[in-house]
Coordinates of C-alpha atoms in Angstrom, one line a residue:
M1 CA 174.7 153.4 82.8
P2 CA 175.7 149.9 81.8
A3 CA 173.1 147.2 82.4
W4 CA 173.4 145.5 85.8
Y5 CA 174.3 142.2 84.3
A6 CA 177.0 143.3 81.8
I7 CA 180.6 142.8 82.6
T8 CA 183.4 145.0 81.3
N9 CA 185.9 142.0 80.9
E10 CA 183.8 139.9 78.6
N11 CA 187.0 138.8 76.8
V12 CA 188.2 136.7 79.9
V13 CA 185.0 134.6 80.3
P14 CA 184.6 131.7 77.8
S15 CA 181.1 130.9 76.7
P16 CA 178.7 129.4 77.5
G17 CA 179.4 130.6 81.1
L18 CA 177.6 131.2 84.3
L19 CA 177.8 134.6 86.1
I20 CA 177.0 134.9 89.8
Y21 CA 176.2 138.3 91.5
P22 CA 177.2 138.1 95.2
D23 CA 175.7 141.5 96.1
R24 CA 172.3 140.4 94.7
I25 CA 172.5 137.1 96.5
R26 CA 173.2 138.9 99.8
R27 CA 170.1 141.1 99.3
N28 CA 168.0 138.0 98.5
L29 CA 169.2 136.3 101.6
Q30 CA 168.3 139.5 103.7
R31 CA 164.8 139.4 102.2
M32 CA 164.4 135.8 103.1
V33 CA 165.4 136.4 106.7
Q34 CA 163.1 139.4 106.8
W35 CA 160.0 137.5 105.6
S36 CA 160.8 134.6 107.9
G37 CA 160.9 136.8 111.0
D38 CA 163.6 134.5 112.3
A39 CA 166.4 132.9 110.3
S40 CA 165.9 129.7 112.3
R41 CA 162.7 129.1 110.4
I42 CA 164.3 128.8 107.0
R43 CA 166.3 126.0 105.6
P44 CA 167.3 127.1 102.0
H45 CA 167.9 124.2 99.6
V46 CA 171.5 124.0 98.5
K47 CA 170.7 122.2 95.2
T48 CA 170.0 125.6 93.7
H49 CA 173.6 126.8 93.8
K50 CA 175.9 124.0 95.0
L51 CA 178.6 126.5 96.0
P52 CA 180.5 126.8 99.3
Q53 CA 180.8 130.6 98.9
I54 CA 177.0 130.9 99.0
I55 CA 176.9 128.7 102.1
Q56 CA 179.2 131.3 103.7
M57 CA 176.9 134.1 102.6
K58 CA 174.0 132.3 104.2
L59 CA 175.9 131.9 107.5
E60 CA 176.8 135.6 107.4
A61 CA 173.1 136.3 107.0
G62 CA 172.3 134.2 110.1
I63 CA 171.0 131.1 108.3
T64 CA 172.3 128.0 110.0
K65 CA 170.0 125.3 108.6
F66 CA 170.4 123.7 105.2
K67 CA 168.6 121.3 102.9
T68 CA 170.3 119.1 100.4
S69 CA 169.6 116.4 97.8
T70 CA 172.9 114.6 97.5
I71 CA 175.6 113.3 99.8
A72 CA 178.0 115.5 97.9
E73 CA 175.8 118.6 98.6
S74 CA 175.7 117.6 102.2
E75 CA 179.5 117.2 102.5
M76 CA 180.1 120.5 100.7
T77 CA 177.8 122.3 103.1
A78 CA 179.5 120.7 106.1
S79 CA 182.9 121.6 104.8
A80 CA 181.8 125.2 104.3
G81 CA 180.7 125.4 108.0
G82 CA 177.1 124.3 107.9
K83 CA 176.2 122.7 111.3
D84 CA 172.6 121.5 110.5
V85 CA 172.1 119.7 107.2
L86 CA 169.0 117.8 106.1
L87 CA 169.5 115.3 103.3
A88 CA 166.1 115.4 101.9
Y89 CA 166.4 112.4 99.7
Q90 CA 165.8 108.9 101.1
P91 CA 169.2 107.1 101.3
V92 CA 169.1 103.7 99.6
G93 CA 171.8 101.2 98.6
P94 CA 175.4 102.4 99.1
N95 CA 174.1 105.9 100.1
I96 CA 173.2 104.5 103.4
Q97 CA 176.8 103.7 104.3
R98 CA 177.9 107.0 102.7
L99 CA 175.6 108.9 105.0
I100 CA 177.1 107.0 107.9
K101 CA 180.6 107.8 106.8
L102 CA 179.6 111.5 106.3
Q103 CA 178.4 111.7 109.8
Q104 CA 181.6 110.1 111.1
A105 CA 183.7 112.5 109.0
F106 CA 181.9 115.6 110.3
P107 CA 181.0 114.8 113.9
E108 CA 180.3 118.5 114.7
T109 CA 177.6 118.7 112.0
C110 CA 174.1 117.6 112.8
F111 CA 173.0 115.6 109.8
S112 CA 169.5 114.3 109.3
T113 CA 167.6 112.5 106.4
I114 CA 164.2 111.3 105.3
V115 CA 162.4 107.9 105.0
D116 CA 159.0 107.0 103.8
N117 CA 158.8 103.3 104.5
E118 CA 159.7 100.8 107.3
P119 CA 162.2 98.6 105.5
I120 CA 164.5 101.5 104.7
A121 CA 164.0 102.9 108.2
Q122 CA 165.1 99.6 109.6
E123 CA 168.1 99.3 107.3
L124 CA 169.2 102.8 108.2
S125 CA 168.7 102.2 111.9
G126 CA 170.8 98.9 111.7
A127 CA 173.6 100.6 109.8
A128 CA 173.7 103.5 112.3
E129 CA 173.5 101.2 115.4
A130 CA 176.3 99.0 114.1
V131 CA 178.8 101.9 114.4
G132 CA 177.2 103.5 117.5
L133 CA 175.5 106.4 115.8
V134 CA 172.0 107.7 115.9
I135 CA 170.6 109.4 112.8
R136 CA 168.0 112.2 112.9
T137 CA 165.2 111.1 110.7
Y138 CA 162.1 112.8 109.2
L139 CA 159.1 111.0 107.8
D140 CA 158.7 112.0 104.2
L141 CA 155.1 112.8 103.5
N142 CA 153.4 113.0 100.1
V143 CA 151.1 116.1 100.1
G144 CA 150.0 115.8 96.5
M145 CA 153.1 115.9 94.3
D146 CA 153.2 112.1 94.0
R147 CA 156.9 112.0 93.6
T148 CA 158.2 110.7 97.0
G149 CA 156.7 110.2 100.5
I150 CA 153.8 108.5 102.0
P151 CA 150.3 110.1 102.2
P152 CA 149.4 111.4 105.7
G153 CA 147.2 108.8 107.3
P154 CA 147.2 105.6 109.2
E155 CA 150.1 104.0 107.3
A156 CA 152.2 107.1 107.7
A157 CA 151.5 107.0 111.5
T158 CA 152.7 103.4 111.6
V159 CA 156.0 104.3 109.9
Y160 CA 156.5 107.2 112.2
R161 CA 156.0 105.2 115.3
S162 CA 158.6 102.7 114.0
I163 CA 161.1 105.6 113.4
C164 CA 160.4 106.6 117.1
Q165 CA 161.2 103.1 118.3
L166 CA 164.1 102.1 116.2
P167 CA 167.4 102.4 118.2
G168 CA 169.5 103.8 115.5
L169 CA 167.1 106.6 114.6
H170 CA 165.9 109.8 116.3
A171 CA 162.5 111.0 115.1
S172 CA 162.8 114.6 114.0
G173 CA 159.3 115.2 112.6
F174 CA 157.9 115.5 109.0
H175 CA 159.2 116.5 105.7
A176 CA 156.5 117.7 103.3
Y177 CA 157.5 119.1 99.9
D178 CA 154.7 120.9 97.9
G179 CA 156.6 121.5 94.7
H180 CA 153.4 120.9 92.6
L181 CA 151.7 124.0 94.0
H182 CA 152.0 127.0 91.5
D183 CA 149.8 130.1 91.3
T184 CA 150.6 133.8 90.8
D185 CA 147.5 134.7 93.0
A186 CA 148.6 134.6 96.6
D187 CA 145.2 133.9 98.0
R188 CA 144.5 130.9 95.7
L189 CA 148.1 129.5 96.3
L190 CA 147.6 129.8 100.1
Q191 CA 144.3 128.0 99.9
Q192 CA 146.0 125.2 97.9
A193 CA 148.8 125.0 100.5
E194 CA 146.4 124.9 103.4
Q195 CA 144.5 122.1 101.8
A196 CA 147.6 120.2 101.1
F197 CA 148.9 120.6 104.6
A198 CA 145.7 120.0 106.6
P199 CA 146.3 116.3 106.9
V200 CA 149.9 116.9 107.9
W201 CA 148.8 118.9 110.9
Q202 CA 146.2 116.2 111.7
L203 CA 148.8 113.5 111.7
R204 CA 151.1 115.6 113.9
D205 CA 148.4 116.2 116.4
Q206 CA 147.4 112.5 116.4
L207 CA 150.9 111.4 117.1
R208 CA 151.5 114.0 119.7
G209 CA 148.3 112.9 121.4
E210 CA 149.9 109.4 121.6
D211 CA 153.0 111.0 123.3
F212 CA 155.2 110.6 120.2
S213 CA 157.6 113.5 119.6
V214 CA 157.0 115.5 116.4
P215 CA 159.4 118.3 116.9
Q216 CA 159.6 119.9 113.4
I217 CA 157.8 120.0 110.1
V218 CA 160.0 121.0 107.1
G219 CA 158.1 121.9 104.1
C220 CA 157.3 124.2 101.1
G221 CA 159.0 125.1 97.9
T222 CA 159.8 128.7 96.9
P223 CA 156.3 129.7 95.7
T224 CA 154.5 128.8 99.1
S225 CA 157.3 129.4 101.6
Q226 CA 156.7 133.1 102.4
L227 CA 152.9 132.5 102.6
M228 CA 153.1 129.6 104.9
L229 CA 155.6 131.3 107.2
A230 CA 153.2 134.2 107.7
R231 CA 150.4 131.8 108.4
H232 CA 152.1 129.2 110.6
E233 CA 154.6 129.5 113.3
D234 CA 155.4 125.8 113.5
I235 CA 156.8 125.2 110.0
E236 CA 160.4 125.5 108.7
V237 CA 160.5 126.2 105.0
S238 CA 163.1 125.2 102.4
A239 CA 162.8 127.7 99.5
G240 CA 166.0 127.5 97.4
T241 CA 165.4 129.2 94.1
S242 CA 164.8 132.5 95.9
V243 CA 168.6 132.7 96.6
L244 CA 169.5 133.1 92.8
W245 CA 166.0 133.5 91.3
D246 CA 165.3 132.8 87.6
A247 CA 163.1 133.7 84.7
G248 CA 160.6 130.9 85.6
Q249 CA 159.6 131.8 89.1
P250 CA 157.4 134.8 88.3
S251 CA 155.0 132.5 86.6
L252 CA 154.9 130.0 89.4
G253 CA 154.2 132.1 92.4
P254 CA 153.0 135.6 93.6
E255 CA 154.8 138.8 92.8
S256 CA 158.2 138.9 94.5
D257 CA 161.0 141.5 95.0
M258 CA 163.7 138.9 94.7
E259 CA 166.5 139.8 92.3
Q260 CA 167.9 137.7 89.5
A261 CA 171.4 136.9 90.7
A262 CA 172.6 134.3 88.1
V263 CA 173.0 135.0 84.4
L264 CA 174.3 133.0 81.5
I265 CA 176.9 134.6 79.2
C266 CA 176.9 133.2 75.6
R267 CA 177.9 134.3 72.1
V268 CA 176.5 134.2 68.7
I269 CA 178.5 131.6 66.8
S270 CA 176.7 131.6 63.4
R271 CA 174.1 133.4 61.4
P272 CA 172.8 130.6 59.2
T273 CA 170.0 132.5 57.5
G274 CA 169.0 136.2 57.3
D275 CA 166.6 135.9 60.3
R276 CA 168.4 133.2 62.4
L277 CA 171.1 133.3 65.0
C278 CA 172.9 130.3 66.4
I279 CA 174.0 130.7 70.1
D280 CA 176.5 128.5 71.9
L281 CA 174.0 127.6 74.6
G282 CA 172.9 124.0 74.1
H283 CA 171.3 121.4 76.4
K284 CA 174.7 121.1 78.2
A285 CA 174.6 124.7 79.4
V286 CA 171.0 125.5 80.3
A287 CA 168.3 123.4 81.9
S288 CA 166.2 121.7 79.1
E289 CA 163.5 119.8 81.0
F290 CA 160.8 122.4 80.0
P291 CA 159.6 123.3 76.5
L292 CA 161.1 126.2 74.7
P293 CA 161.9 129.0 75.6
R294 CA 164.6 128.0 78.2
V295 CA 166.4 131.3 78.6
K296 CA 165.2 134.9 78.6
F297 CA 167.7 137.0 76.7
F298 CA 168.3 140.6 77.6
G299 CA 167.8 142.7 74.5
L300 CA 166.4 139.9 72.4
E301 CA 163.2 139.3 74.3
E302 CA 161.2 139.1 71.1
A303 CA 163.4 136.5 69.5
Q304 CA 161.8 133.1 69.0
Q305 CA 163.7 130.0 70.2
V306 CA 163.2 127.5 67.4
M307 CA 165.8 124.8 67.8
H308 CA 167.8 123.4 70.7
S309 CA 170.4 120.7 70.7
E310 CA 173.5 119.6 72.7
E311 CA 175.7 122.6 72.0
H312 CA 173.4 125.0 70.0
L313 CA 170.4 127.2 70.5
V314 CA 168.9 128.8 67.4
L315 CA 166.9 132.0 67.6
Q316 CA 164.7 133.5 64.9
T317 CA 164.6 137.3 64.8
P318 CA 164.2 139.9 62.1
R319 CA 167.1 141.7 63.8
A320 CA 169.5 138.9 63.2
A321 CA 171.8 141.2 61.1
D322 CA 172.4 143.3 64.2
F323 CA 174.2 140.4 66.0
P324 CA 177.2 139.2 64.0
P325 CA 179.1 136.1 65.1
G326 CA 181.1 136.8 68.3
T327 CA 178.3 139.1 69.8
V328 CA 178.0 138.6 73.5
L329 CA 174.6 137.9 74.8
Y330 CA 173.3 137.6 78.4
G331 CA 170.2 135.7 79.5
V332 CA 168.5 134.3 82.6
P333 CA 167.5 130.6 82.6
Y334 CA 163.9 129.6 83.2
H335 CA 165.1 127.0 85.7
I336 CA 168.4 127.9 87.6
C337 CA 168.8 124.9 89.8
P338 CA 169.7 122.3 87.0
T339 CA 171.4 125.0 85.0
V340 CA 174.0 125.6 87.7
A341 CA 174.7 121.8 87.8
L342 CA 175.7 121.9 84.1
H343 CA 178.6 124.3 84.8
S344 CA 181.9 123.3 86.3
H345 CA 182.6 126.9 87.3
A346 CA 180.7 130.1 88.1
W347 CA 182.2 133.5 87.6
P348 CA 181.5 135.9 90.5
V349 CA 180.8 139.5 89.3
S350 CA 181.7 142.5 91.4
D351 CA 181.7 146.2 90.3
G352 CA 180.9 145.0 86.8
R353 CA 183.9 142.7 86.4
A354 CA 184.0 138.9 86.5
G355 CA 186.5 137.6 89.1
A356 CA 188.4 134.3 89.4
P357 CA 185.9 131.5 88.8
W358 CA 184.4 129.5 91.7
P359 CA 184.3 125.7 91.1
V360 CA 180.8 124.4 91.4
V361 CA 181.9 121.9 94.0
A362 CA 178.6 120.0 94.6
R363 CA 177.8 119.4 91.0
N364 CA 179.8 116.2 91.5
R365 CA 178.1 113.1 92.8
S366 CA 180.9 112.3 95.1
L367 CA 183.5 114.4 96.9
T368 CA 185.5 112.4 99.5
V369 CA 182.7 110.2 101.0

């Protein structure tokens, strides 16, 4: 039996290339719906794949809510049929007007966004009010990652009260991303998540006690999503990597039955020494924000990745002679989300053959808005 990732028409796919396996994606989506108990409790992050075809797969699986990081991702999702889209990236500068235009262009889609301070909330409200719109708005809470958001506490309560009172905004609840929480032990990871979210629940209860509406809490990255869904009925999770999976996730969270559904196809382009191979998989084809290794090659698991540059990846292996220039290799990136963004097209694989490539639509920063 050929390996699940291998394609029989390798000669039609230029390298480096990105292969996508729809059957595996559909099974991953089914698992996500199963462990959520209700598809309305999951809001998978679109940044992982950026593809309208996968939005369609999500809709077919009963998933109707989506999370995005860019205006382009939001537009692509709406164009593909998504009716509930959270732009989980505080709009500033021209992006405030772009969000307004997006909402005007897709009136049947319910867009929302996040803010973490009063000045931006006021600016957003003013822009919406000027054209007769109301924007659903979540307060972005910092639960320990220290990247965006405001820590749950008195200042956060003040900002949320402002959101509730500004005429161009509709307070939709909290957004709390816990991307800093990683542990392969489920009990330890759950304990960390509970500690991170304890002040979130406290802030919610306080504001509800003051008769402010806090209808929804959107939180959690892929490692904690399943654990928090099982523990809390009042949270909506935004796991995104679980749709495609990658080689890095097993070291970040508990054991999972998710299937790898995106693979890089590349080729040996040179054998510069007796124990080295040069692969056409540089920084511009695989996510490079982490230290080496950045891809897990099938059949070359023992090879050491010793050099990485814009267009080249050099492997050291005593088996180099077995891989002459032109040899096709397959590998799974350690971080799939930024890897997808490096490719203009993805090749869907069905029955062991790559079909017509799909444009990675939302890798662009701007579509029509």
